[in-house]
PDB file of N, CA and C in Angstrom:
ATOM      1  N   MET A 210       7.092  40.965  73.009  1.00  0.00           N
ATOM      2  CA  MET A 210       6.532  40.255  72.031  1.00  0.00           C
ATOM      3  C   MET A 210       7.502  39.093  71.751  1.00  0.00           C
ATOM      4  N   SER A 211       7.048  37.909  71.626  1.00  0.00           N
ATOM      5  CA  SER A 211       7.910  36.682  71.491  1.00  0.00           C
ATOM      6  C   SER A 211       8.289  36.570  70.092  1.00  0.00           C
ATOM      7  N   VAL A 212       9.256  35.777  69.756  1.00  0.00           N
ATOM      8  CA  VAL A 212       9.881  35.491  68.426  1.00  0.00           C
ATOM      9  C   VAL A 212       8.641  34.980  67.613  1.00  0.00           C
ATOM     10  N   GLU A 213       7.921  33.928  68.077  1.00  0.00           N
ATOM     11  CA  GLU A 213       6.832  33.298  67.308  1.00  0.00           C
ATOM     12  C   GLU A 213       5.660  34.386  66.894  1.00  0.00           C
ATOM     13  N   GLU A 214       5.396  35.402  67.985  1.00  0.00           N
ATOM     14  CA  GLU A 214       4.459  36.305  67.563  1.00  0.00           C
ATOM     15  C   GLU A 214       5.123  37.434  66.565  1.00  0.00           C
ATOM     16  N   ALA A 215       6.383  37.700  66.588  1.00  0.00           N
ATOM     17  CA  ALA A 215       6.874  38.531  65.648  1.00  0.00           C
ATOM     18  C   ALA A 215       6.858  37.862  64.175  1.00  0.00           C
ATOM     19  N   GLU A 216       7.172  36.602  64.158  1.00  0.00           N
ATOM     20  CA  GLU A 216       7.071  35.904  62.905  1.00  0.00           C
ATOM     21  C   GLU A 216       5.754  35.874  62.437  1.00  0.00           C
ATOM     22  N   THR A 217       4.766  35.564  63.252  1.00  0.00           N
ATOM     23  CA  THR A 217       3.351  35.707  62.728  1.00  0.00           C
ATOM     24  C   THR A 217       2.965  37.102  62.215  1.00  0.00           C
ATOM     25  N   VAL A 218       3.372  38.005  62.840  1.00  0.00           N
ATOM     26  CA  VAL A 218       3.128  39.482  62.386  1.00  0.00           C
ATOM     27  C   VAL A 218       3.722  39.638  60.888  1.00  0.00           C
ATOM     28  N   ILE A 219       4.936  39.257  60.823  1.00  0.00           N
ATOM     29  CA  ILE A 219       5.706  39.439  59.688  1.00  0.00           C
ATOM     30  C   ILE A 219       4.962  38.575  58.519  1.00  0.00           C
ATOM     31  N   GLU A 220       4.656  37.376  58.791  1.00  0.00           N
ATOM     32  CA  GLU A 220       3.938  36.588  57.755  1.00  0.00           C
ATOM     33  C   GLU A 220       2.606  37.231  57.464  1.00  0.00           C
ATOM     34  N   THR A 221       1.928  37.859  58.278  1.00  0.00           N
ATOM     35  CA  THR A 221       0.642  38.515  58.002  1.00  0.00           C
ATOM     36  C   THR A 221       0.777  39.599  57.300  1.00  0.00           C
ATOM     37  N   VAL A 222       1.772  40.613  57.619  1.00  0.00           N
ATOM     38  CA  VAL A 222       2.218  41.678  56.824  1.00  0.00           C
ATOM     39  C   VAL A 222       2.564  41.297  55.398  1.00  0.00           C
ATOM     40  N   GLU A 223       3.258  40.372  55.180  1.00  0.00           N
ATOM     41  CA  GLU A 223       3.772  39.850  53.853  1.00  0.00           C
ATOM     42  C   GLU A 223       2.497  39.366  53.062  1.00  0.00           C
ATOM     43  N   THR A 224       1.699  38.689  53.730  1.00  0.00           N
ATOM     44  CA  THR A 224       0.466  38.271  52.980  1.00  0.00           C
ATOM     45  C   THR A 224      -0.458  39.560  52.594  1.00  0.00           C
ATOM     46  N   VAL A 225      -0.594  40.360  53.606  1.00  0.00           N
ATOM     47  CA  VAL A 225      -1.492  41.487  53.238  1.00  0.00           C
ATOM     48  C   VAL A 225      -0.767  42.309  52.025  1.00  0.00           C
ATOM     49  N   THR A 226       0.544  42.533  52.132  1.00  0.00           N
ATOM     50  CA  THR A 226       1.352  43.295  51.154  1.00  0.00           C
ATOM     51  C   THR A 226       0.926  42.644  49.723  1.00  0.00           C
ATOM     52  N   ASP A 227       1.206  41.324  49.683  1.00  0.00           N
ATOM     53  CA  ASP A 227       0.952  40.582  48.336  1.00  0.00           C
ATOM     54  C   ASP A 227      -0.516  40.820  47.758  1.00  0.00           C
ATOM     55  N   ILE A 228      -1.477  40.790  48.748  1.00  0.00           N
ATOM     56  CA  ILE A 228      -2.879  41.101  48.365  1.00  0.00           C
ATOM     57  C   ILE A 228      -3.020  42.441  47.774  1.00  0.00           C
ATOM     58  N   VAL A 229      -2.406  43.487  48.577  1.00  0.00           N
ATOM     59  CA  VAL A 229      -2.630  44.849  48.213  1.00  0.00           C
ATOM     60  C   VAL A 229      -1.865  45.116  46.747  1.00  0.00           C
ATOM     61  N   GLU A 230      -0.789  44.549  46.706  1.00  0.00           N
ATOM     62  CA  GLU A 230      -0.015  44.571  45.456  1.00  0.00           C
ATOM     63  C   GLU A 230      -1.033  44.029  44.187  1.00  0.00           C
ATOM     64  N   LYS A 231      -1.509  42.835  44.350  1.00  0.00           N
ATOM     65  CA  LYS A 231      -2.265  42.294  43.259  1.00  0.00           C
ATOM     66  C   LYS A 231      -3.556  43.227  43.054  1.00  0.00           C
ATOM     67  N   VAL A 232      -4.140  43.711  44.065  1.00  0.00           N
ATOM     68  CA  VAL A 232      -5.509  44.430  43.894  1.00  0.00           C
ATOM     69  C   VAL A 232      -5.071  45.836  43.204  1.00  0.00           C
ATOM     70  N   ALA A 233      -3.927  46.465  43.689  1.00  0.00           N
ATOM     71  CA  ALA A 233      -3.566  47.626  42.973  1.00  0.00           C
ATOM     72  C   ALA A 233      -3.038  47.520  41.619  1.00  0.00           C
ATOM     73  N   GLU A 234      -2.418  46.342  41.343  1.00  0.00           N
ATOM     74  CA  GLU A 234      -2.246  46.118  39.807  1.00  0.00           C
ATOM     75  C   GLU A 234      -3.419  45.981  38.973  1.00  0.00           C
ATOM     76  N   GLN A 235      -4.440  45.294  39.534  1.00  0.00           N
ATOM     77  CA  GLN A 235      -5.716  45.238  38.663  1.00  0.00           C
ATOM     78  C   GLN A 235      -6.529  46.600  38.622  1.00  0.00           C
ATOM     79  N   VAL A 236      -6.353  47.321  39.642  1.00  0.00           N
ATOM     80  CA  VAL A 236      -6.994  48.661  39.621  1.00  0.00           C
ATOM     81  C   VAL A 236      -6.269  49.490  38.610  1.00  0.00           C
ATOM     82  N   GLU A 237      -5.035  49.420  38.496  1.00  0.00           N
ATOM     83  CA  GLU A 237      -4.225  50.110  37.669  1.00  0.00           C
ATOM     84  C   GLU A 237      -4.577  49.710  36.139  1.00  0.00           C
ATOM     85  N   GLN A 238      -4.637  48.449  35.946  1.00  0.00           N
ATOM     86  CA  GLN A 238      -5.048  47.907  34.636  1.00  0.00           C
ATOM     87  C   GLN A 238      -6.402  48.369  34.261  1.00  0.00           C
ATOM     88  N   VAL A 239      -7.368  48.155  35.113  1.00  0.00           N
ATOM     89  CA  VAL A 239      -8.669  48.686  34.783  1.00  0.00           C
ATOM     90  C   VAL A 239      -8.843  50.162  34.408  1.00  0.00           C
ATOM     91  N   ALA A 240      -8.180  50.955  35.316  1.00  0.00           N
ATOM     92  CA  ALA A 240      -8.226  52.394  35.224  1.00  0.00           C
ATOM     93  C   ALA A 240      -7.542  52.664  33.856  1.00  0.00           C
ATOM     94  N   ASP A 241      -6.534  52.139  33.345  1.00  0.00           N
ATOM     95  CA  ASP A 241      -5.835  52.312  32.176  1.00  0.00           C
ATOM     96  C   ASP A 241      -6.767  52.016  30.919  1.00  0.00           C
ATOM     97  N   LYS A 242      -7.354  50.727  31.069  1.00  0.00           N
ATOM     98  CA  LYS A 242      -8.261  50.541  29.926  1.00  0.00           C
ATOM     99  C   LYS A 242      -9.359  51.439  29.768  1.00  0.00           C
ATOM    100  N   VAL A 243     -10.069  51.697  30.849  1.00  0.00           N
ATOM    101  CA  VAL A 243     -11.357  52.536  30.892  1.00  0.00           C
ATOM    102  C   VAL A 243     -10.824  54.010  30.495  1.00  0.00           C
ATOM    103  N   GLY A 244      -9.761  54.521  30.956  1.00  0.00           N
ATOM    104  CA  GLY A 244      -9.196  55.758  30.723  1.00  0.00           C
ATOM    105  C   GLY A 244      -8.913  55.987  29.252  1.00  0.00           C
ATOM    106  N   ASP A 245      -8.511  54.940  28.577  1.00  0.00           N
ATOM    107  CA  ASP A 245      -8.178  55.095  27.152  1.00  0.00           C
ATOM    108  C   ASP A 245      -9.454  55.334  26.326  1.00  0.00           C
ATOM    109  N   SER A 246     -10.590  54.770  26.804  1.00  0.00           N
ATOM    110  CA  SER A 246     -11.940  54.937  26.049  1.00  0.00           C
ATOM    111  C   SER A 246     -12.648  56.218  26.325  1.00  0.00           C
ATOM    112  N   LEU A 247     -12.094  56.959  27.407  1.00  0.00           N
ATOM    113  CA  LEU A 247     -12.955  58.253  27.719  1.00  0.00           C
ATOM    114  C   LEU A 247     -12.380  59.453  27.121  1.00  0.00           C
ATOM    115  N   PRO A 248     -13.367  60.326  26.621  1.00  0.00           N
ATOM    116  CA  PRO A 248     -12.929  61.583  26.095  1.00  0.00           C
ATOM    117  C   PRO A 248     -12.349  62.400  27.210  1.00  0.00           C
ATOM    118  N   GLU A 249     -11.521  63.469  26.858  1.00  0.00           N
ATOM    119  CA  GLU A 249     -10.962  64.407  27.776  1.00  0.00           C
ATOM    120  C   GLU A 249     -11.977  64.903  28.554  1.00  0.00           C
ATOM    121  N   GLY A 250     -11.538  65.139  29.746  1.00  0.00           N
ATOM    122  CA  GLY A 250     -12.488  65.778  30.832  1.00  0.00           C
ATOM    123  C   GLY A 250     -12.231  65.370  32.214  1.00  0.00           C
ATOM    124  N   LYS A 251     -13.172  65.915  33.137  1.00  0.00           N
ATOM    125  CA  LYS A 251     -12.902  65.717  34.394  1.00  0.00           C
ATOM    126  C   LYS A 251     -12.800  64.155  34.870  1.00  0.00           C
ATOM    127  N   LEU A 252     -13.752  63.471  34.345  1.00  0.00           N
ATOM    128  CA  LEU A 252     -13.872  61.936  34.608  1.00  0.00           C
ATOM    129  C   LEU A 252     -12.497  61.250  34.218  1.00  0.00           C
ATOM    130  N   LYS A 253     -12.105  61.669  33.081  1.00  0.00           N
ATOM    131  CA  LYS A 253     -10.788  60.943  32.567  1.00  0.00           C
ATOM    132  C   LYS A 253      -9.701  61.433  33.571  1.00  0.00           C
ATOM    133  N   ASP A 254      -9.670  62.731  33.916  1.00  0.00           N
ATOM    134  CA  ASP A 254      -8.574  63.246  34.749  1.00  0.00           C
ATOM    135  C   ASP A 254      -8.695  62.468  36.225  1.00  0.00           C
ATOM    136  N   ALA A 255      -9.788  62.254  36.660  1.00  0.00           N
ATOM    137  CA  ALA A 255      -9.991  61.620  37.936  1.00  0.00           C
ATOM    138  C   ALA A 255      -9.478  60.144  37.888  1.00  0.00           C
ATOM    139  N   LEU A 256      -9.721  59.464  36.691  1.00  0.00           N
ATOM    140  CA  LEU A 256      -9.405  58.193  36.506  1.00  0.00           C
ATOM    141  C   LEU A 256      -7.903  58.119  36.462  1.00  0.00           C
ATOM    142  N   GLU A 257      -7.073  58.965  35.840  1.00  0.00           N
ATOM    143  CA  GLU A 257      -5.726  59.057  35.738  1.00  0.00           C
ATOM    144  C   GLU A 257      -5.187  59.181  37.214  1.00  0.00           C
ATOM    145  N   ILE A 258      -5.839  59.884  38.042  1.00  0.00           N
ATOM    146  CA  ILE A 258      -5.254  60.196  39.481  1.00  0.00           C
ATOM    147  C   ILE A 258      -5.435  58.609  40.079  1.00  0.00           C
ATOM    148  N   VAL A 259      -6.516  58.139  39.903  1.00  0.00           N
ATOM    149  CA  VAL A 259      -6.715  56.708  40.427  1.00  0.00           C
ATOM    150  C   VAL A 259      -5.643  55.684  39.991  1.00  0.00           C
ATOM    151  N   GLU A 260      -5.337  55.916  38.565  1.00  0.00           N
ATOM    152  CA  GLU A 260      -4.186  55.046  38.113  1.00  0.00           C
ATOM    153  C   GLU A 260      -2.904  55.215  38.697  1.00  0.00           C
ATOM    154  N   ASP A 261      -2.681  56.557  38.784  1.00  0.00           N
ATOM    155  CA  ASP A 261      -1.294  56.935  39.483  1.00  0.00           C
ATOM    156  C   ASP A 261      -1.297  56.485  40.996  1.00  0.00           C
ATOM    157  N   MET A 262      -2.335  56.574  41.616  1.00  0.00           N
ATOM    158  CA  MET A 262      -2.357  56.161  42.941  1.00  0.00           C
ATOM    159  C   MET A 262      -2.122  54.564  43.126  1.00  0.00           C
ATOM    160  N   ALA A 263      -2.843  53.908  42.191  1.00  0.00           N
ATOM    161  CA  ALA A 263      -2.660  52.517  42.187  1.00  0.00           C
ATOM    162  C   ALA A 263      -1.238  52.076  41.839  1.00  0.00           C
ATOM    163  N   GLU A 264      -0.601  52.759  40.988  1.00  0.00           N
ATOM    164  CA  GLU A 264       0.795  52.506  40.600  1.00  0.00           C
ATOM    165  C   GLU A 264       1.720  52.778  41.630  1.00  0.00           C
ATOM    166  N   GLY A 265       1.364  53.743  42.466  1.00  0.00           N
ATOM    167  CA  GLY A 265       2.162  54.234  43.668  1.00  0.00           C
ATOM    168  C   GLY A 265       2.045  53.110  44.788  1.00  0.00           C
ATOM    169  N   THR A 266       0.860  52.569  44.929  1.00  0.00           N
ATOM    170  CA  THR A 266       0.554  51.625  45.895  1.00  0.00           C
ATOM    171  C   THR A 266       1.279  50.264  45.493  1.00  0.00           C
ATOM    172  N   VAL A 267       1.363  49.957  44.186  1.00  0.00           N
ATOM    173  CA  VAL A 267       2.019  48.801  43.813  1.00  0.00           C
ATOM    174  C   VAL A 267       3.610  48.835  44.115  1.00  0.00           C
ATOM    175  N   ASN A 268       4.093  50.097  43.898  1.00  0.00           N
ATOM    176  CA  ASN A 268       5.595  50.255  44.092  1.00  0.00           C
ATOM    177  C   ASN A 268       5.739  50.153  45.699  1.00  0.00           C
ATOM    178  N   ASP A 269       4.916  50.739  46.442  1.00  0.00           N
ATOM    179  CA  ASP A 269       5.104  50.787  47.959  1.00  0.00           C
ATOM    180  C   ASP A 269       5.058  49.364  48.484  1.00  0.00           C
ATOM    181  N   ALA A 270       4.043  48.424  47.838  1.00  0.00           N
ATOM    182  CA  ALA A 270       3.990  47.178  48.262  1.00  0.00           C
ATOM    183  C   ALA A 270       5.235  46.461  48.111  1.00  0.00           C
ATOM    184  N   ARG A 271       5.812  46.613  46.760  1.00  0.00           N
ATOM    185  CA  ARG A 271       6.961  45.904  46.443  1.00  0.00           C
ATOM    186  C   ARG A 271       8.196  46.274  47.542  1.00  0.00           C
ATOM    187  N   ILE A 272       8.193  47.493  47.818  1.00  0.00           N
ATOM    188  CA  ILE A 272       9.203  48.056  48.788  1.00  0.00           C
ATOM    189  C   ILE A 272       9.095  47.202  50.074  1.00  0.00           C
ATOM    190  N   VAL A 273       7.827  47.267  50.575  1.00  0.00           N
ATOM    191  CA  VAL A 273       7.452  46.564  51.892  1.00  0.00           C
ATOM    192  C   VAL A 273       8.039  45.207  51.773  1.00  0.00           C
ATOM    193  N   GLY A 274       7.687  44.555  50.587  1.00  0.00           N
ATOM    194  CA  GLY A 274       8.047  43.071  50.469  1.00  0.00           C
ATOM    195  C   GLY A 274       9.585  42.996  50.461  1.00  0.00           C
ATOM    196  N   GLU A 275      10.255  43.902  49.862  1.00  0.00           N
ATOM    197  CA  GLU A 275      11.803  43.844  49.876  1.00  0.00           C
ATOM    198  C   GLU A 275      12.203  44.029  51.270  1.00  0.00           C
ATOM    199  N   PHE A 276      11.673  44.887  52.026  1.00  0.00           N
ATOM    200  CA  PHE A 276      12.150  45.119  53.421  1.00  0.00           C
ATOM    201  C   PHE A 276      11.867  43.906  54.160  1.00  0.00           C
ATOM    202  N   ILE A 277      10.720  43.182  53.996  1.00  0.00           N
ATOM    203  CA  ILE A 277      10.421  41.871  54.741  1.00  0.00           C
ATOM    204  C   ILE A 277      11.425  40.771  54.378  1.00  0.00           C
ATOM    205  N   ASP A 278      11.742  40.851  53.090  1.00  0.00           N
ATOM    206  CA  ASP A 278      12.853  39.796  52.759  1.00  0.00           C
ATOM    207  C   ASP A 278      14.267  40.070  53.525  1.00  0.00           C
ATOM    208  N   LYS A 279      14.570  41.457  53.657  1.00  0.00           N
ATOM    209  CA  LYS A 279      15.718  41.745  54.313  1.00  0.00           C
ATOM    210  C   LYS A 279      15.707  41.428  55.750  1.00  0.00           C
ATOM    211  N   VAL A 280      14.540  41.662  56.428  1.00  0.00           N
ATOM    212  CA  VAL A 280      14.345  41.166  57.799  1.00  0.00           C
ATOM    213  C   VAL A 280      14.466  39.843  57.978  1.00  0.00           C
ATOM    214  N   ASP A 281      13.966  39.045  57.133  1.00  0.00           N
ATOM    215  CA  ASP A 281      14.042  37.580  57.097  1.00  0.00           C
ATOM    216  C   ASP A 281      15.601  37.248  57.004  1.00  0.00           C
ATOM    217  N   GLN A 282      16.322  37.919  56.181  1.00  0.00           N
ATOM    218  CA  GLN A 282      17.665  37.535  55.869  1.00  0.00           C
ATOM    219  C   GLN A 282      18.634  37.781  57.200  1.00  0.00           C
ATOM    220  N   VAL A 283      18.278  39.048  57.796  1.00  0.00           N
ATOM    221  CA  VAL A 283      18.999  39.347  58.992  1.00  0.00           C
ATOM    222  C   VAL A 283      18.711  38.311  60.053  1.00  0.00           C
ATOM    223  N   GLU A 284      17.366  38.015  60.278  1.00  0.00           N
ATOM    224  CA  GLU A 284      16.981  36.995  61.206  1.00  0.00           C
ATOM    225  C   GLU A 284      17.819  35.714  61.150  1.00  0.00           C
ATOM    226  N   GLU A 285      17.927  35.238  59.839  1.00  0.00           N
ATOM    227  CA  GLU A 285      18.720  34.061  59.594  1.00  0.00           C
ATOM    228  C   GLU A 285      20.043  33.999  60.048  1.00  0.00           C
ATOM    229  N   GLU A 286      20.615  35.348  59.640  1.00  0.00           N
ATOM    230  CA  GLU A 286      22.117  35.581  60.039  1.00  0.00           C
ATOM    231  C   GLU A 286      22.215  35.696  61.577  1.00  0.00           C
ATOM    232  N   LEU A 287      21.285  36.200  62.303  1.00  0.00           N
ATOM    233  CA  LEU A 287      21.326  36.393  63.824  1.00  0.00           C
ATOM    234  C   LEU A 287      21.198  34.979  64.311  1.00  0.00           C
ATOM    235  N   GLU A 288      20.334  34.151  63.744  1.00  0.00           N
ATOM    236  CA  GLU A 288      20.085  32.869  64.487  1.00  0.00           C
ATOM    237  C   GLU A 288      21.362  32.044  64.172  1.00  0.00           C
ATOM    238  N   SER A 289      22.055  32.274  63.164  1.00  0.00           N
ATOM    239  CA  SER A 289      23.279  31.501  62.874  1.00  0.00           C
ATOM    240  C   SER A 289      24.328  31.820  63.924  1.00  0.00           C
ATOM    241  N   LEU A 290      24.406  33.228  64.358  1.00  0.00           N
ATOM    242  CA  LEU A 290      25.333  33.599  65.355  1.00  0.00           C
ATOM    243  C   LEU A 290      24.857  33.181  66.808  1.00  0.00           C
ATOM    244  N   ILE A 291      23.738  33.038  67.014  1.00  0.00           N
ATOM    245  CA  ILE A 291      23.183  32.607  68.341  1.00  0.00           C
ATOM    246  C   ILE A 291      23.312  31.160  68.543  1.00  0.00           C
ATOM    247  N   LYS A 292      23.199  30.412  67.572  1.00  0.00           N
ATOM    248  CA  LYS A 292      23.300  28.921  67.717  1.00  0.00           C
ATOM    249  C   LYS A 292      24.793  28.614  68.153  1.00  0.00           C
ATOM    250  N   PRO A 293      24.840  27.650  69.008  1.00  0.00           N
ATOM    251  CA  PRO A 293      26.428  27.256  69.406  1.00  0.00           C
ATOM    252  C   PRO A 293      27.258  26.930  68.268  1.00  0.00           C
ATOM    253  N   ASN A 294      28.343  27.478  68.223  1.00  0.00           N
ATOM    254  CA  ASN A 294      29.242  27.194  67.253  1.00  0.00           C
ATOM    255  C   ASN A 294      30.546  26.517  67.846  1.00  0.00           C
ATOM    256  N   SER A 295      30.549  25.266  68.043  1.00  0.00           N
ATOM    257  CA  SER A 295      31.486  24.675  68.903  1.00  0.00           C
ATOM    258  C   SER A 295      32.938  24.674  68.079  1.00  0.00           C
ATOM    259  N   GLY A 296      32.825  24.672  66.680  1.00  0.00           N
ATOM    260  CA  GLY A 296      34.069  24.573  65.974  1.00  0.00           C
ATOM    261  C   GLY A 296      34.545  25.799  65.680  1.00  0.00           C
ATOM    262  N   ASP A 297      33.881  27.074  65.938  1.00  0.00           N
ATOM    263  CA  ASP A 297      34.275  28.412  65.485  1.00  0.00           C
ATOM    264  C   ASP A 297      35.208  28.905  66.631  1.00  0.00           C
ATOM    265  N   ASP A 298      36.232  29.479  66.213  1.00  0.00           N
ATOM    266  CA  ASP A 298      37.232  30.214  67.297  1.00  0.00           C
ATOM    267  C   ASP A 298      36.696  31.566  67.443  1.00  0.00           C
ATOM    268  N   GLU A 299      37.256  32.336  68.285  1.00  0.00           N
ATOM    269  CA  GLU A 299      36.772  33.609  68.571  1.00  0.00           C
ATOM    270  C   GLU A 299      36.954  34.599  67.449  1.00  0.00           C
ATOM    271  N   GLU A 300      37.884  34.489  66.617  1.00  0.00           N
ATOM    272  CA  GLU A 300      37.938  35.400  65.440  1.00  0.00           C
ATOM    273  C   GLU A 300      36.941  35.192  64.519  1.00  0.00           C
ATOM    274  N   GLU A 301      36.465  34.002  64.211  1.00  0.00           N
ATOM    275  CA  GLU A 301      35.382  33.692  63.353  1.00  0.00           C
ATOM    276  C   GLU A 301      34.131  34.292  63.860  1.00  0.00           C
ATOM    277  N   VAL A 302      33.839  34.118  65.053  1.00  0.00           N
ATOM    278  CA  VAL A 302      32.643  34.563  65.697  1.00  0.00           C
ATOM    279  C   VAL A 302      32.723  36.134  65.444  1.00  0.00           C
ATOM    280  N   LYS A 303      33.702  36.873  65.773  1.00  0.00           N
ATOM    281  CA  LYS A 303      33.843  38.396  65.562  1.00  0.00           C
ATOM    282  C   LYS A 303      33.507  38.656  64.076  1.00  0.00           C
ATOM    283  N   GLU A 304      34.087  37.808  63.121  1.00  0.00           N
ATOM    284  CA  GLU A 304      33.763  38.151  61.729  1.00  0.00           C
ATOM    285  C   GLU A 304      32.384  37.958  61.424  1.00  0.00           C
ATOM    286  N   LYS A 305      31.679  37.081  61.958  1.00  0.00           N
ATOM    287  CA  LYS A 305      30.187  36.789  61.688  1.00  0.00           C
ATOM    288  C   LYS A 305      29.426  37.947  62.224  1.00  0.00           C
ATOM    289  N   LYS A 306      29.845  38.554  63.489  1.00  0.00           N
ATOM    290  CA  LYS A 306      29.105  39.635  64.012  1.00  0.00           C
ATOM    291  C   LYS A 306      29.350  40.890  63.275  1.00  0.00           C
ATOM    292  N   GLN A 307      30.605  41.159  62.718  1.00  0.00           N
ATOM    293  CA  GLN A 307      30.711  42.324  61.881  1.00  0.00           C
ATOM    294  C   GLN A 307      29.899  42.149  60.479  1.00  0.00           C
ATOM    295  N   LYS A 308      29.881  41.096  59.972  1.00  0.00           N
ATOM    296  CA  LYS A 308      29.113  40.807  58.827  1.00  0.00           C
ATOM    297  C   LYS A 308      27.468  41.124  59.097  1.00  0.00           C
ATOM    298  N   ALA A 309      27.016  40.723  60.185  1.00  0.00           N
ATOM    299  CA  ALA A 309      25.655  40.924  60.545  1.00  0.00           C
ATOM    300  C   ALA A 309      25.360  42.422  60.740  1.00  0.00           C
ATOM    301  N   LYS A 310      26.376  43.086  61.295  1.00  0.00           N
ATOM    302  CA  LYS A 310      26.253  44.511  61.618  1.00  0.00           C
ATOM    303  C   LYS A 310      26.193  45.282  60.293  1.00  0.00           C
ATOM    304  N   GLY A 311      26.957  44.787  59.224  1.00  0.00           N
ATOM    305  CA  GLY A 311      26.898  45.530  57.960  1.00  0.00           C
ATOM    306  C   GLY A 311      25.388  45.395  57.263  1.00  0.00           C
ATOM    307  N   HIS A 312      24.614  44.456  57.703  1.00  0.00           N
ATOM    308  CA  HIS A 312      23.277  44.364  57.209  1.00  0.00           C
ATOM    309  C   HIS A 312      22.271  45.034  57.834  1.00  0.00           C
ATOM    310  N   ALA A 313      22.598  45.579  59.087  1.00  0.00           N
ATOM    311  CA  ALA A 313      21.523  46.294  59.873  1.00  0.00           C
ATOM    312  C   ALA A 313      21.308  47.718  59.490  1.00  0.00           C
TER     313      ALA A 313
END
């Protein structure tokens, strides 16, 4: 897989994650509003399960978004290491590599 293909995949995953998060938030809100007006019973219990699942989906989508942000950050750091650093001495290059390892 090329770098361009990987970036396209990451962008697509990020877009899908944003959409899933927004939809799950809406489902959670609707389930909450409808659930408040229902009497106790199986239907209300089922709606509470849907609300809990939507909340979990929102949290998972946020975690995926944070992971993608970290991947982007590491990618930028790696690119800065790969680019020719004509002014850097050997010690500075080692420090940058160690810093990048700390994020992996």
